[in-house]
Amino acid sequence: MKRDPSIRVTLLPRDTNKHGTIFGGILLEHVDLAGSVEAQRNGPHRFVTVCMKEVIFRAPVFVGDLVSFYTRTKKVGRTSVTVTVDVEAERPDGALVGVTSAEIVYVAVDQGGRPVPVKGKGKE
């Protein structure tokens, strides 16, 4: 089954550390953004990031890699949505490499920042 990424980016030289690989923090920013796209699929709420339960960096990302962030809703609670994010880099030679994975919890909040019930879909 073909899956579509929540976001896809090409990372640039400004995103690299002194070793020539992409900063982990840059990847975390995109992981959080992709996860929030998935959280939004569970309702018309404002979702805020509560925690990243686990982030695993498996392989480096290099300048010029096309990086895809695949997401899925793992669990929908009363006010929270847990999302998994899998990150894959496509190297210039066409090789696909799983580089990062994460699990993130988002909470639906009202305009005052108070938790509100999620009325979306997902797995309990």
Short mmCIF file of C-alpha atoms in Angstrom, two decimals:
data_model
loop_
_atom_site.label_atom_id
_atom_site.label_comp_id
_atom_site.label_asym_id
_atom_site.label_seq_id
_atom_site.Cartn_x
_atom_site.Cartn_y
_atom_site.Cartn_z
CA MET A 1 0.00 0.00 0.00
CA LYS A 2 1.35 3.39 -0.99
CA ARG A 3 1.53 5.89 1.82
CA ASP A 4 1.80 9.64 1.54
CA PRO A 5 4.05 11.64 3.84
CA SER A 6 2.58 14.31 6.10
CA ILE A 7 5.46 16.54 5.00
CA ARG A 8 8.47 16.21 2.73
CA VAL A 9 11.55 18.49 2.71
CA THR A 10 15.00 18.78 1.21
CA LEU A 11 17.47 19.89 3.86
CA LEU A 12 20.05 22.55 3.10
CA PRO A 13 23.64 23.41 4.10
CA ARG A 14 22.36 25.85 6.77
CA ASP A 15 20.84 22.82 8.57
CA THR A 16 24.17 21.01 9.05
CA ASN A 17 26.49 20.59 12.00
CA LYS A 18 30.30 20.67 11.80
CA HIS A 19 30.31 17.01 10.71
CA GLY A 20 28.28 17.74 7.58
CA THR A 21 25.12 15.99 8.74
CA ILE A 22 21.78 17.54 9.60
CA PHE A 23 21.33 18.72 13.19
CA GLY A 24 19.08 16.47 15.27
CA GLY A 25 17.19 19.58 16.38
CA ILE A 26 16.29 20.40 12.78
CA LEU A 27 14.86 16.90 12.40
CA LEU A 28 12.94 17.27 15.69
CA GLU A 29 11.37 20.49 14.43
CA HIS A 30 10.11 18.72 11.31
CA VAL A 31 9.04 15.64 13.31
CA ASP A 32 6.90 17.87 15.56
CA LEU A 33 5.43 19.68 12.56
CA ALA A 34 4.54 16.40 10.82
CA GLY A 35 3.06 15.02 14.03
CA SER A 36 0.91 18.12 14.46
CA VAL A 37 -0.43 17.66 10.91
CA GLU A 38 -1.57 14.16 11.93
CA ALA A 39 -3.03 15.40 15.24
CA GLN A 40 -5.14 17.94 13.34
CA ARG A 41 -6.78 15.07 11.46
CA ASN A 42 -8.46 14.15 14.76
CA GLY A 43 -10.51 17.29 15.15
CA PRO A 44 -10.74 21.03 14.58
CA HIS A 45 -8.90 21.84 17.79
CA ARG A 46 -5.71 23.65 18.56
CA PHE A 47 -3.23 20.93 19.53
CA VAL A 48 -0.15 21.55 21.64
CA THR A 49 2.85 19.26 22.03
CA VAL A 50 2.99 17.72 25.49
CA CYS A 51 5.89 15.32 25.12
CA MET A 52 8.04 13.32 22.79
CA LYS A 53 8.01 9.93 24.48
CA GLU A 54 10.79 8.48 22.40
CA VAL A 55 12.96 9.70 19.56
CA ILE A 56 15.38 7.32 17.91
CA PHE A 57 18.03 8.55 15.46
CA ARG A 58 18.99 5.51 13.36
CA ALA A 59 21.07 7.02 10.56
CA PRO A 60 22.36 10.46 9.56
CA VAL A 61 20.62 12.80 7.16
CA PHE A 62 22.82 14.59 4.63
CA VAL A 63 22.48 17.83 2.70
CA GLY A 64 20.42 17.17 -0.41
CA ASP A 65 18.50 14.19 0.99
CA LEU A 66 14.78 14.29 0.31
CA VAL A 67 13.31 13.63 3.75
CA SER A 68 9.77 12.27 4.16
CA PHE A 69 7.87 12.27 7.46
CA TYR A 70 5.21 9.56 7.67
CA THR A 71 2.66 9.74 10.47
CA ARG A 72 -0.16 7.74 11.99
CA THR A 73 -2.44 8.19 14.93
CA LYS A 74 -1.55 5.56 17.51
CA LYS A 75 -4.08 6.46 20.19
CA VAL A 76 -6.84 8.97 20.84
CA GLY A 77 -7.56 9.65 24.49
CA ARG A 78 -10.11 11.96 26.04
CA THR A 79 -8.06 15.13 25.42
CA SER A 80 -4.90 13.75 23.84
CA VAL A 81 -3.68 12.24 20.60
CA THR A 82 -0.57 10.06 20.41
CA VAL A 83 1.16 10.11 17.03
CA THR A 84 4.03 8.05 15.66
CA VAL A 85 6.35 9.61 13.11
CA ASP A 86 8.70 7.61 10.90
CA VAL A 87 11.30 9.53 8.93
CA GLU A 88 12.85 8.27 5.71
CA ALA A 89 15.66 9.88 3.71
CA GLU A 90 15.98 9.40 -0.02
CA ARG A 91 19.64 9.72 -0.94
CA PRO A 92 20.71 11.31 -4.26
CA ASP A 93 21.44 7.79 -5.59
CA GLY A 94 17.81 6.78 -4.89
CA ALA A 95 18.51 4.69 -1.78
CA LEU A 96 15.82 4.90 0.91
CA VAL A 97 17.01 4.93 4.52
CA GLY A 98 14.91 4.93 7.70
CA VAL A 99 16.61 7.65 9.72
CA THR A 100 14.42 8.59 12.68
CA SER A 101 11.27 7.58 14.52
CA ALA A 102 9.35 9.25 17.32
CA GLU A 103 6.21 9.04 19.40
CA ILE A 104 4.58 12.36 20.33
CA VAL A 105 1.63 13.27 22.53
CA TYR A 106 -0.52 16.28 21.66
CA VAL A 107 -3.34 17.73 23.75
CA ALA A 108 -6.36 19.55 22.32
CA VAL A 109 -6.81 22.93 24.02
CA ASP A 110 -9.28 25.81 23.92
CA GLN A 111 -8.37 29.47 23.41
CA GLY A 112 -7.42 29.74 27.08
CA GLY A 113 -5.03 26.79 26.82
CA ARG A 114 -7.27 24.43 28.83
CA PRO A 115 -7.61 20.79 27.65
CA VAL A 116 -10.78 19.98 25.70
CA PRO A 117 -12.18 16.62 24.60
CA VAL A 118 -11.02 15.22 21.27
CA LYS A 119 -13.93 14.12 19.10
CA GLY A 120 -11.85 12.50 16.41
CA LYS A 121 -11.04 9.04 15.22
CA GLY A 122 -8.21 6.74 16.13
CA LYS A 123 -7.26 3.67 18.11
CA GLU A 124 -7.92 3.48 21.85
#
